[in-house]
């Protein structure tokens, strides 16, 4: 955990101002070079950050970027499935002591408009869910500033090549993933309460815990977060209905309290 905090501090200190300073990606310089007969695309932004498309097939696009600050080196990779536009972002840093720290996120993009970027980052290791909105961020607000910043440009690349409509469709149509631990660990009494008929789960899925737990995990990953009474909630449109999951965060963990369909 201490190493991760060091990683976060380095990232925020060296890159936040560069990557969230309102620089227009439209001014980026695009180049193509050929290595062993293969075309390698690069984009150099006005902030000096260079994006390199290291793999582009019918199925996958992989974008890499690297930043060196003193004796600290930061490497970020964005891996996008071209059909579903599922995105994974991984970051590594080698600090001045030669220690390697890694972070890995699945990313769900909600909106990209101009320089604004709204997305949900799911930590692969801890399943922590963090919402990113670049219009509301500050240097100390969130621990994954650099990951979000670099992912923003990777997303813009994908949208520029394949269209914003496709990206939004992919978010709403992706299949259910693994049930989150914050859902699977709910007590029997809590599950019984959530499955009550008044919560209308049959409108979007089977009225059983196996199906409902998948839907709730889906909403926690891809839903929009907002305040709800004394807690928080995630909402997502599914089958013409709005699915809501309420929860709170404490000591770095998520505790789910309820869920329903309207």
CSV table of C-alpha atoms in Angstrom, one decimal:
chain,number,residue,atom,x,y,z
A,1,UNK,CA,0.0,0.0,0.0
A,2,UNK,CA,2.9,2.4,0.8
A,3,UNK,CA,4.4,1.8,-2.6
A,4,UNK,CA,1.1,2.6,-4.3
A,5,UNK,CA,0.8,5.8,-2.3
A,6,UNK,CA,4.3,6.7,-3.6
A,7,UNK,CA,3.3,5.9,-7.1
A,8,UNK,CA,0.2,8.2,-6.7
A,9,UNK,CA,2.3,11.1,-5.3
A,10,UNK,CA,4.9,10.9,-8.1
A,11,UNK,CA,2.2,10.7,-10.8
A,12,UNK,CA,0.2,13.6,-9.5
A,13,UNK,CA,3.3,15.8,-8.9
A,14,UNK,CA,4.9,15.3,-12.3
A,15,UNK,CA,2.0,15.0,-14.7
A,16,UNK,CA,-1.2,16.5,-13.4
A,17,UNK,CA,-0.6,20.1,-14.6
A,18,UNK,CA,0.6,18.8,-18.0
A,19,UNK,CA,-2.3,16.5,-18.8
A,20,UNK,CA,-5.2,18.4,-17.3
A,21,UNK,CA,-4.2,21.9,-18.3
A,22,UNK,CA,-6.8,22.4,-21.1
A,23,UNK,CA,-4.5,21.5,-24.0
A,24,UNK,CA,-6.4,20.8,-27.2
A,25,UNK,CA,-5.7,17.3,-28.6
A,26,UNK,CA,-6.7,18.6,-32.0
A,27,UNK,CA,-3.4,20.3,-32.2
A,28,UNK,CA,-1.5,17.1,-31.9
A,29,UNK,CA,1.0,16.1,-34.5
A,30,UNK,CA,0.3,12.7,-36.1
A,31,UNK,CA,3.1,10.7,-37.7
A,32,UNK,CA,3.5,7.2,-39.2
A,33,UNK,CA,6.8,5.4,-39.5
A,34,UNK,CA,7.5,1.9,-40.8
A,35,UNK,CA,9.5,-0.6,-38.7
A,36,UNK,CA,10.1,-4.0,-40.4
A,37,UNK,CA,7.3,-3.2,-42.9
A,38,UNK,CA,4.7,-2.4,-40.2
A,39,UNK,CA,3.2,1.0,-39.8
A,40,UNK,CA,3.5,2.5,-36.3
A,41,UNK,CA,1.3,5.5,-35.6
A,42,UNK,CA,2.4,8.2,-33.1
A,43,UNK,CA,0.7,11.4,-31.8
A,44,UNK,CA,2.7,14.1,-30.1
A,45,UNK,CA,0.5,16.4,-28.0
A,46,UNK,CA,1.2,20.1,-27.3
A,47,UNK,CA,2.0,19.1,-23.7
A,48,UNK,CA,4.8,16.9,-25.0
A,49,UNK,CA,3.1,13.6,-24.3
A,50,UNK,CA,3.6,11.1,-27.1
A,51,UNK,CA,1.1,8.4,-27.8
A,52,UNK,CA,2.2,5.4,-29.8
A,53,UNK,CA,-0.1,2.8,-31.3
A,54,UNK,CA,2.0,-0.3,-30.9
A,55,UNK,CA,-0.7,-2.8,-32.0
A,56,UNK,CA,-3.6,-2.4,-34.3
A,57,UNK,CA,-5.5,-5.5,-35.6
A,58,UNK,CA,-9.1,-6.2,-36.5
A,59,UNK,CA,-9.7,-7.0,-32.8
A,60,UNK,CA,-7.5,-4.8,-30.7
A,61,UNK,CA,-5.8,-1.4,-30.5
A,62,UNK,CA,-3.0,-0.9,-28.0
A,63,UNK,CA,-1.7,2.6,-27.2
A,64,UNK,CA,1.4,3.2,-25.1
A,65,UNK,CA,3.0,6.2,-23.6
A,66,UNK,CA,6.0,6.9,-21.4
A,67,UNK,CA,7.0,9.8,-19.2
A,68,UNK,CA,10.4,10.4,-17.4
A,69,UNK,CA,10.7,12.8,-14.5
A,70,UNK,CA,14.2,12.9,-13.1
A,71,UNK,CA,15.0,9.3,-12.1
A,72,UNK,CA,11.3,8.3,-12.1
A,73,UNK,CA,9.8,6.6,-15.1
A,74,UNK,CA,6.1,6.2,-15.7
A,75,UNK,CA,4.7,3.8,-18.4
A,76,UNK,CA,1.0,3.6,-19.3
A,77,UNK,CA,-0.8,1.2,-21.7
A,78,UNK,CA,-4.3,1.5,-23.0
A,79,UNK,CA,-5.8,-1.7,-24.5
A,80,UNK,CA,-9.1,-1.4,-26.3
A,81,UNK,CA,-11.2,-4.1,-27.9
A,82,UNK,CA,-12.3,-2.6,-31.3
A,83,UNK,CA,-15.6,-4.5,-31.4
A,84,UNK,CA,-16.9,-3.9,-27.9
A,85,UNK,CA,-14.6,-0.9,-27.0
A,86,UNK,CA,-13.9,-2.5,-23.7
A,87,UNK,CA,-10.9,-0.7,-22.3
A,88,UNK,CA,-8.1,-1.7,-19.9
A,89,UNK,CA,-5.6,0.8,-18.6
A,90,UNK,CA,-2.4,-0.3,-16.8
A,91,UNK,CA,0.3,1.8,-15.3
A,92,UNK,CA,3.8,1.1,-14.0
A,93,UNK,CA,6.4,3.3,-12.3
A,94,UNK,CA,10.0,2.7,-11.5
A,95,UNK,CA,11.0,5.1,-8.7
A,96,UNK,CA,14.4,6.4,-7.8
A,97,UNK,CA,15.1,3.4,-5.7
A,98,UNK,CA,14.4,1.1,-8.6
A,99,UNK,CA,11.1,-0.2,-7.1
A,100,UNK,CA,8.4,-1.2,-9.6
A,101,UNK,CA,4.7,-0.4,-8.7
A,102,UNK,CA,1.8,-1.4,-10.9
A,103,UNK,CA,-1.9,-0.4,-11.2
A,104,UNK,CA,-4.5,-2.0,-13.5
A,105,UNK,CA,-8.0,-0.7,-14.2
A,106,UNK,CA,-11.0,-1.6,-16.4
A,107,UNK,CA,-12.4,1.6,-17.7
A,108,UNK,CA,-16.0,2.4,-18.6
A,109,UNK,CA,-16.4,5.7,-20.5
A,110,UNK,CA,-19.7,7.6,-20.0
A,111,UNK,CA,-18.9,10.7,-22.0
A,112,UNK,CA,-16.2,12.4,-24.0
A,113,UNK,CA,-16.9,15.9,-25.2
A,114,UNK,CA,-14.1,18.3,-26.3
A,115,UNK,CA,-11.5,18.2,-23.4
A,116,UNK,CA,-14.0,16.8,-20.9
A,117,UNK,CA,-13.9,13.2,-20.0
A,118,UNK,CA,-16.3,11.2,-17.7
A,119,UNK,CA,-15.5,7.6,-16.9
A,120,UNK,CA,-15.6,4.9,-14.2
A,121,UNK,CA,-12.3,3.2,-13.2
A,122,UNK,CA,-12.5,-0.3,-11.6
A,123,UNK,CA,-9.3,-1.5,-9.9
A,124,UNK,CA,-8.7,-5.0,-11.1
A,125,UNK,CA,-7.0,-6.0,-7.8
A,126,UNK,CA,-9.2,-4.5,-5.2
A,127,UNK,CA,-12.5,-3.9,-7.2
A,128,UNK,CA,-12.6,-0.3,-5.9
A,129,UNK,CA,-14.8,1.8,-8.2
A,130,UNK,CA,-13.7,5.4,-8.8
A,131,UNK,CA,-15.6,7.9,-11.0
A,132,UNK,CA,-13.6,10.4,-12.9
A,133,UNK,CA,-14.9,13.7,-14.2
A,134,UNK,CA,-12.1,16.0,-15.5
A,135,UNK,CA,-14.3,19.1,-15.1
A,136,UNK,CA,-14.4,18.6,-11.4
A,137,UNK,CA,-10.9,17.2,-10.7
A,138,UNK,CA,-8.0,18.8,-8.7
A,139,UNK,CA,-4.5,17.5,-8.2
A,140,UNK,CA,-5.2,16.0,-4.8
A,141,UNK,CA,-8.8,14.8,-5.4
A,142,UNK,CA,-8.2,11.3,-6.7
A,143,UNK,CA,-5.4,8.7,-6.7
A,144,UNK,CA,-5.5,7.7,-10.3
A,145,UNK,CA,-5.1,11.1,-12.0
A,146,UNK,CA,-2.4,10.0,-14.5
A,147,UNK,CA,-4.2,6.8,-15.4
A,148,UNK,CA,-7.3,8.8,-16.2
A,149,UNK,CA,-5.4,11.5,-18.0
A,150,UNK,CA,-3.6,9.1,-20.4
A,151,UNK,CA,-6.7,7.0,-20.8
A,152,UNK,CA,-8.6,10.2,-21.9
A,153,UNK,CA,-6.3,10.6,-24.9
A,154,UNK,CA,-6.5,6.9,-25.7
A,155,UNK,CA,-10.3,7.2,-25.7
A,156,UNK,CA,-10.2,10.2,-27.9
A,157,UNK,CA,-8.0,8.3,-30.4
A,158,UNK,CA,-10.6,5.5,-30.5
A,159,UNK,CA,-13.5,7.9,-30.9
A,160,UNK,CA,-11.7,9.8,-33.7
A,161,UNK,CA,-11.1,6.6,-35.5
A,162,UNK,CA,-14.3,4.7,-34.9
A,163,UNK,CA,-16.9,7.3,-33.9
A,164,UNK,CA,-18.5,8.5,-30.6
A,165,UNK,CA,-21.8,6.7,-31.3
A,166,UNK,CA,-20.0,3.3,-31.3
A,167,UNK,CA,-18.3,4.0,-28.0
A,168,UNK,CA,-21.5,4.9,-26.2
A,169,UNK,CA,-23.3,1.9,-27.7
A,170,UNK,CA,-20.5,-0.4,-26.4
A,171,UNK,CA,-21.0,0.9,-22.8
A,172,UNK,CA,-24.7,0.2,-22.8
A,173,UNK,CA,-24.5,-3.2,-24.5
A,174,UNK,CA,-21.6,-5.0,-22.8
A,175,UNK,CA,-22.3,-8.3,-21.2
A,176,UNK,CA,-22.3,-8.9,-17.4
A,177,UNK,CA,-19.0,-9.5,-15.8
A,178,UNK,CA,-17.8,-11.1,-12.5
A,179,UNK,CA,-20.0,-10.5,-9.5
A,180,UNK,CA,-18.3,-7.9,-7.3
A,181,UNK,CA,-17.3,-8.9,-3.8
A,182,UNK,CA,-19.3,-6.0,-2.4
A,183,UNK,CA,-22.4,-7.7,-3.8
A,184,UNK,CA,-21.5,-11.4,-3.2
A,185,UNK,CA,-20.7,-10.8,0.5
A,186,UNK,CA,-24.1,-9.3,1.3
A,187,UNK,CA,-25.8,-11.1,4.2
A,188,UNK,CA,-28.8,-13.4,3.8
A,189,UNK,CA,-31.1,-10.8,5.4
A,190,UNK,CA,-29.9,-8.1,3.0
A,191,UNK,CA,-30.4,-10.3,0.0
A,192,UNK,CA,-33.9,-11.1,1.1
A,193,UNK,CA,-34.7,-7.5,1.5
A,194,UNK,CA,-33.3,-6.6,-1.9
A,195,UNK,CA,-35.2,-9.5,-3.6
A,196,UNK,CA,-38.6,-8.3,-2.2
A,197,UNK,CA,-41.2,-8.1,-4.9
A,198,UNK,CA,-41.6,-4.4,-4.5
A,199,UNK,CA,-38.1,-3.9,-6.0
A,200,UNK,CA,-39.4,-5.1,-9.4
A,201,UNK,CA,-36.3,-7.1,-10.5
A,202,UNK,CA,-38.4,-9.2,-12.8
A,203,UNK,CA,-38.7,-6.1,-15.0
A,204,UNK,CA,-35.0,-6.5,-16.1
A,205,UNK,CA,-33.9,-10.0,-15.0
A,206,UNK,CA,-34.8,-13.2,-13.1
A,207,UNK,CA,-36.1,-12.6,-9.6
A,208,UNK,CA,-33.4,-14.7,-8.0
A,209,UNK,CA,-30.1,-13.8,-6.3
A,210,UNK,CA,-27.9,-15.3,-9.0
A,211,UNK,CA,-29.3,-13.0,-11.7
A,212,UNK,CA,-29.9,-9.9,-9.5
A,213,UNK,CA,-26.3,-10.0,-8.1
A,214,UNK,CA,-25.0,-9.8,-11.7
A,215,UNK,CA,-27.2,-6.9,-12.5
A,216,UNK,CA,-26.3,-5.0,-9.3
A,217,UNK,CA,-22.6,-5.6,-10.1
A,218,UNK,CA,-23.2,-4.3,-13.6
A,219,UNK,CA,-24.8,-1.2,-12.3
A,220,UNK,CA,-22.0,-0.6,-9.8
A,221,UNK,CA,-19.4,-0.9,-12.6
A,222,UNK,CA,-21.2,1.2,-15.3
A,223,UNK,CA,-23.8,3.3,-13.6
A,224,UNK,CA,-23.8,7.0,-12.9
A,225,UNK,CA,-23.0,8.0,-9.3
A,226,UNK,CA,-24.8,10.7,-7.4
A,227,UNK,CA,-25.8,11.5,-3.8
A,228,UNK,CA,-28.9,9.8,-2.3
A,229,UNK,CA,-30.1,10.8,1.1
A,230,UNK,CA,-27.2,10.1,3.5
A,231,UNK,CA,-25.4,7.6,1.1
A,232,UNK,CA,-24.5,7.3,-2.5
A,233,UNK,CA,-26.3,5.6,-5.4
A,234,UNK,CA,-25.5,4.3,-8.9
A,235,UNK,CA,-28.2,4.3,-11.6
A,236,UNK,CA,-28.2,2.7,-15.0
A,237,UNK,CA,-30.9,2.4,-17.7
A,238,UNK,CA,-31.6,-1.3,-18.6
A,239,UNK,CA,-34.5,-2.6,-20.7
A,240,UNK,CA,-36.2,0.7,-20.5
A,241,UNK,CA,-36.1,0.8,-16.7
A,242,UNK,CA,-33.8,2.6,-14.2
A,243,UNK,CA,-31.9,0.3,-11.9
A,244,UNK,CA,-30.6,1.8,-8.7
A,245,UNK,CA,-28.1,0.5,-6.2
A,246,UNK,CA,-27.4,2.4,-3.0
A,247,UNK,CA,-24.1,2.2,-1.0
A,248,UNK,CA,-21.6,4.0,1.1
A,249,UNK,CA,-17.8,4.1,1.2
A,250,UNK,CA,-15.9,3.6,4.4
A,251,UNK,CA,-12.2,2.9,5.0
A,252,UNK,CA,-11.6,2.3,1.3
A,253,UNK,CA,-14.4,-0.3,1.0
A,254,UNK,CA,-17.9,-0.2,-0.5
A,255,UNK,CA,-20.9,-1.3,1.5
A,256,UNK,CA,-24.1,-1.9,-0.5
A,257,UNK,CA,-27.4,-1.1,1.3
A,258,UNK,CA,-30.2,-1.6,-1.2
A,259,UNK,CA,-31.2,-2.0,-4.9
A,260,UNK,CA,-34.4,-1.7,-6.9
A,261,UNK,CA,-35.9,-1.2,-10.4
A,262,UNK,CA,-38.3,1.5,-11.5
